Backbone as ProteinMPNN parsed JSONL, in Angstrom:
{"seq_chain_A": "MGDRGFDGPNSYRLWVGGLPEDISGDELRRKFDRFGKVVNVSIRSSQRDTFAFVQFTDGQAIESAVRGDFASLGPKVKVQRATADAKR", "coords_chain_A": {"N_chain_A": [[40.102, 92.16, -16.878], [40.975, 91.273, -13.517], [39.294, 90.592, -10.556], [42.102, 89.501, -8.09], [42.172, 88.784, -5.846], [39.891, 86.983, -4.592], [38.681, 83.909, -4.376], [36.418, 81.803, -4.763], [33.669, 79.186, -5.094], [33.417, 76.749, -7.882], [31.284, 76.867, -8.369], [30.314, 79.235, -8.333], [30.868, 80.731, -10.878], [30.873, 81.242, -14.623], [30.541, 80.059, -17.163], [31.03, 81.166, -20.587], [30.401, 81.116, -23.915], [31.305, 81.504, -27.728], [32.033, 83.825, -27.717], [32.414, 87.454, -29.211], [35.838, 87.787, -30.946], [37.393, 89.865, -30.238], [36.348, 91.086, -27.926], [35.971, 92.755, -24.756], [37.175, 92.703, -21.512], [36.015, 94.598, -19.292], [33.777, 94.969, -21.137], [32.456, 92.522, -21.218], [32.243, 92.311, -18.254], [30.656, 94.528, -17.412], [27.882, 93.79, -18.788], [27.267, 91.232, -17.198], [26.997, 92.506, -15.224], [24.835, 93.086, -14.09], [23.523, 91.148, -12.979], [24.323, 90.566, -10.282], [27.191, 90.872, -8.407], [30.268, 90.876, -10.006], [33.305, 89.218, -9.917], [35.564, 88.253, -11.047], [36.65, 88.23, -14.46], [37.52, 86.095, -16.887], [38.92, 86.122, -19.982], [39.693, 83.95, -22.56], [41.016, 82.259, -25.45], [40.608, 80.074, -28.432], [41.46, 78.046, -31.335], [39.023, 77.813, -32.196], [36.715, 78.935, -30.845], [36.274, 82.074, -28.647], [35.754, 82.437, -25.591], [34.706, 83.08, -21.959], [35.281, 82.925, -18.583], [33.549, 84.207, -15.785], [33.563, 85.18, -12.938], [31.404, 85.355, -9.568], [30.007, 86.461, -6.554], [27.707, 84.89, -5.39], [25.748, 82.403, -5.277], [23.038, 83.079, -6.44], [23.306, 84.94, -8.613], [24.697, 83.744, -10.376], [22.249, 81.737, -11.267], [20.423, 83.932, -11.835], [22.03, 84.924, -14.245], [22.544, 82.809, -16.155], [19.648, 82.464, -17.172], [19.686, 84.889, -18.648], [19.35, 87.106, -21.288], [21.7, 87.03, -23.772], [21.677, 87.764, -26.691], [22.493, 90.712, -27.638], [25.675, 90.431, -27.508], [26.477, 88.585, -29.286], [25.818, 86.65, -32.303], [25.958, 83.603, -31.56], [26.495, 82.999, -28.845], [26.805, 81.525, -26.073], [25.629, 80.701, -22.535], [26.446, 79.498, -19.672], [26.669, 77.41, -16.241], [29.706, 77.083, -15.186], [31.577, 74.232, -15.204], [33.293, 71.628, -12.963], [35.329, 70.626, -13.695], [36.633, 72.59, -15.609], [39.287, 74.951, -16.723], [40.517, 77.04, -14.871]], "CA_chain_A": [[40.608, 91.94, -15.858], [39.693, 90.371, -12.186], [40.098, 90.697, -8.893], [42.607, 87.768, -8.048], [42.045, 88.156, -4.26], [38.75, 85.89, -4.467], [38.609, 82.686, -4.962], [34.908, 81.481, -5.123], [33.725, 78.068, -5.188], [33.142, 76.933, -9.169], [29.651, 77.015, -8.709], [30.081, 80.876, -8.32], [31.414, 80.53, -11.915], [30.23, 80.672, -15.351], [31.096, 79.653, -18.509], [30.327, 81.863, -21.595], [31.576, 80.863, -25.38], [30.522, 81.56, -28.708], [32.014, 85.423, -27.902], [33.079, 87.82, -30.594], [37.141, 87.942, -30.675], [37.711, 91.372, -30.009], [35.236, 91.482, -26.674], [36.945, 92.819, -23.777], [36.718, 92.121, -20.365], [35.194, 95.318, -19.279], [32.085, 95.146, -21.566], [31.711, 91.262, -20.15], [31.833, 92.689, -16.664], [29.416, 95.799, -17.441], [26.877, 92.737, -19.232], [27.164, 90.824, -16.197], [26.662, 93.292, -13.457], [23.512, 93.183, -13.574], [22.776, 89.936, -12.247], [25.319, 90.288, -9.475], [28.69, 91.585, -7.966], [31.686, 90.122, -10.524], [34.621, 89.622, -9.052], [36.145, 88.174, -11.839], [36.594, 87.916, -15.875], [38.972, 85.522, -17.218], [38.837, 85.405, -21.254], [40.273, 82.973, -23.161], [40.692, 81.555, -27.094], [41.403, 78.741, -29.308], [41.255, 78.009, -32.35], [37.461, 77.177, -31.936], [36.281, 79.64, -29.986], [36.61, 82.647, -27.705], [35.096, 81.974, -24.482], [35.557, 83.327, -20.697], [34.74, 82.338, -17.514], [32.557, 85.264, -15.304], [32.754, 84.527, -11.182], [30.373, 86.272, -9.415], [30.099, 86.291, -5.455], [27.21, 84.295, -4.946], [24.972, 81.423, -6.397], [22.021, 84.021, -7.16], [24.104, 85.427, -9.493], [24.858, 82.525, -11.458], [20.989, 81.818, -11.652], [19.952, 84.845, -13.06], [22.51, 84.909, -15.538], [22.416, 81.327, -16.896], [18.539, 82.704, -17.962], [19.694, 86.139, -19.326], [19.329, 87.178, -23.271], [22.925, 88.173, -24.658], [21.714, 88.242, -28.278], [23.644, 91.432, -28.291], [27.269, 89.869, -27.494], [26.796, 87.662, -30.539], [24.581, 85.186, -32.216], [26.722, 82.291, -30.85], [26.776, 83.141, -27.027], [26.063, 80.656, -24.971], [25.82, 80.957, -21.026], [25.912, 77.975, -18.542], [27.485, 77.287, -15.52], [31.012, 76.701, -15.439], [31.619, 72.673, -14.293], [34.334, 71.301, -11.995], [36.545, 70.267, -14.74], [37.115, 73.548, -16.372], [40.614, 74.828, -15.907], [40.9, 78.264, -14.68]], "C_chain_A": [[39.607, 91.522, -14.683], [40.462, 90.577, -11.336], [40.439, 89.587, -8.058], [42.414, 87.727, -6.671], [41.01, 86.859, -3.969], [38.632, 84.914, -5.021], [37.539, 81.577, -4.626], [34.953, 80.188, -5.291], [33.465, 78.366, -6.901], [31.706, 77.63, -9.081], [29.059, 78.346, -8.437], [30.701, 81.458, -10.073], [30.686, 80.33, -13.562], [30.886, 81.143, -17.016], [30.596, 80.467, -19.726], [31.433, 81.822, -22.997], [30.715, 81.379, -26.464], [31.012, 83.321, -28.826], [33.027, 85.964, -29.402], [34.757, 88.063, -30.348], [37.911, 89.132, -30.307], [36.79, 91.66, -28.695], [36.227, 91.56, -25.718], [36.434, 92.6, -22.101], [35.841, 92.877, -19.575], [33.438, 95.121, -19.467], [31.602, 93.698, -20.958], [31.179, 91.884, -18.893], [30.366, 93.554, -16.85], [27.623, 94.616, -17.751], [26.386, 92.132, -18.222], [26.837, 91.424, -15.054], [25.859, 93.226, -13.239], [22.725, 92.045, -13.407], [23.633, 89.947, -11.069], [26.722, 90.91, -9.333], [29.612, 90.566, -8.997], [32.765, 90.626, -10.397], [35.906, 89.199, -9.936], [35.787, 87.986, -13.468], [37.918, 87.24, -16.377], [38.508, 85.187, -18.952], [40.017, 84.693, -22.036], [39.808, 82.515, -24.544], [41.529, 80.748, -27.712], [41.175, 78.902, -30.531], [39.558, 78.188, -32.926], [36.703, 78.512, -31.795], [36.912, 80.818, -29.004], [35.787, 82.469, -26.85], [36.01, 82.948, -23.143], [34.713, 82.819, -19.638], [34.403, 83.723, -16.282], [32.406, 84.581, -13.864], [31.841, 85.906, -10.582], [30.53, 85.533, -7.646], [29.024, 85.756, -4.977], [26.33, 83.7, -6.216], [23.649, 82.138, -7.101], [21.985, 84.288, -8.567], [23.767, 84.883, -10.363], [22.801, 82.064, -12.177], [20.25, 82.137, -12.639], [20.673, 85.097, -14.239], [22.395, 83.585, -16.862], [20.552, 81.805, -17.459], [18.721, 83.855, -18.812], [19.506, 86.024, -21.179], [21.038, 87.951, -23.156], [23.34, 88.089, -25.765], [22.822, 89.172, -28.676], [25.206, 91.28, -27.979], [27.265, 89.014, -28.981], [25.602, 86.615, -30.481], [24.787, 83.907, -32.045], [27.23, 82.146, -29.653], [25.799, 82.206, -26.975], [26.645, 80.766, -23.625], [25.738, 79.535, -20.418], [27.042, 78.119, -17.576], [28.985, 76.407, -15.766], [31.156, 75.338, -14.567], [33.035, 72.811, -13.599], [35.849, 71.17, -12.81], [37.042, 71.432, -15.532], [38.055, 74.483, -15.519], [40.163, 76.68, -16.118], [42.338, 79.031, -15.652]], "O_chain_A": [[38.382, 91.416, -14.617], [41.679, 90.709, -11.208], [39.651, 88.862, -7.452], [42.475, 86.605, -6.169], [41.312, 85.913, -3.241], [38.463, 84.911, -6.24], [37.926, 80.481, -4.22], [36.041, 79.714, -5.619], [33.333, 79.494, -7.378], [31.246, 78.642, -9.612], [27.869, 78.642, -8.326], [30.899, 82.659, -10.254], [29.989, 79.331, -13.74], [31.399, 82.091, -17.61], [29.374, 80.333, -19.804], [32.588, 82.217, -23.155], [29.541, 81.677, -26.242], [30.566, 84.047, -29.714], [33.808, 85.41, -30.176], [34.93, 88.677, -29.295], [39.127, 89.107, -30.119], [36.568, 92.867, -28.597], [37.176, 90.779, -25.656], [35.277, 92.349, -21.765], [34.901, 92.272, -19.059], [32.454, 95.105, -18.728], [30.559, 93.622, -20.309], [29.998, 91.965, -18.556], [29.253, 93.198, -16.463], [26.583, 94.7, -17.096], [25.175, 92.253, -18.037], [26.44, 90.868, -14.03], [25.625, 93.262, -12.031], [21.519, 91.951, -13.631], [23.647, 88.762, -10.735], [27.255, 91.435, -10.311], [29.607, 89.379, -8.671], [33.231, 91.752, -10.571], [37.037, 89.623, -9.7], [34.651, 87.597, -13.74], [39.059, 87.697, -16.3], [37.857, 84.176, -19.217], [41.191, 85.06, -21.969], [38.626, 82.378, -24.86], [42.755, 80.656, -27.64], [40.653, 79.957, -30.892], [39.182, 78.673, -33.993], [36.131, 79.023, -32.757], [38.03, 80.581, -28.546], [34.69, 82.267, -27.37], [37.171, 83.358, -23.124], [33.587, 82.354, -19.814], [35.48, 84.218, -15.949], [31.551, 83.753, -13.551], [31.699, 87.04, -11.04], [31.008, 84.417, -7.441], [29.019, 86.006, -3.771], [26.172, 84.068, -7.38], [23.275, 81.77, -8.215], [21.134, 84.047, -9.424], [22.844, 85.162, -11.128], [22.388, 82.157, -13.333], [19.71, 81.587, -13.599], [20.067, 85.468, -15.244], [22.216, 83.623, -18.079], [20.312, 81.148, -18.472], [17.951, 83.926, -19.77], [19.546, 85.078, -21.966], [21.394, 89.012, -22.644], [24.496, 88.186, -26.179], [23.721, 88.958, -29.49], [25.913, 92.229, -28.317], [28.306, 88.971, -29.638], [24.899, 86.068, -29.632], [23.926, 83.074, -32.329], [28.16, 81.405, -29.336], [24.672, 82.022, -27.434], [27.855, 80.898, -23.442], [24.97, 78.641, -20.773], [28.094, 78.71, -17.821], [29.181, 75.363, -16.388], [30.882, 75.344, -13.367], [33.753, 73.81, -13.639], [37.0, 71.519, -12.545], [38.029, 71.161, -16.215], [37.948, 74.795, -14.333], [39.708, 77.305, -17.076], [42.673, 80.197, -15.442]]}, "name": "protein", "num_of_chains": 1, "seq": "MGDRGFDGPNSYRLWVGGLPEDISGDELRRKFDRFGKVVNVSIRSSQRDTFAFVQFTDGQAIESAVRGDFASLGPKVKVQRATADAKR"}
């Protein structure tokens, strides 16, 4: 579930990969809210991976989240800054 009215720059977005197939947007929002205001969570899946884009209101949240511990989401979870070529 996301707030569709906010279209901040890609620099305010994280890519989160290796997620469990049954992860919910609300669960991800709760995990990432501790780093800053989350304005959008978009979960996607492919045959290889379940991943999400998490968007914040500012860059400081991104820096904090990239250094965060997300082991509680699963052993294969990876968090990194979303790249400019990542599709919405």
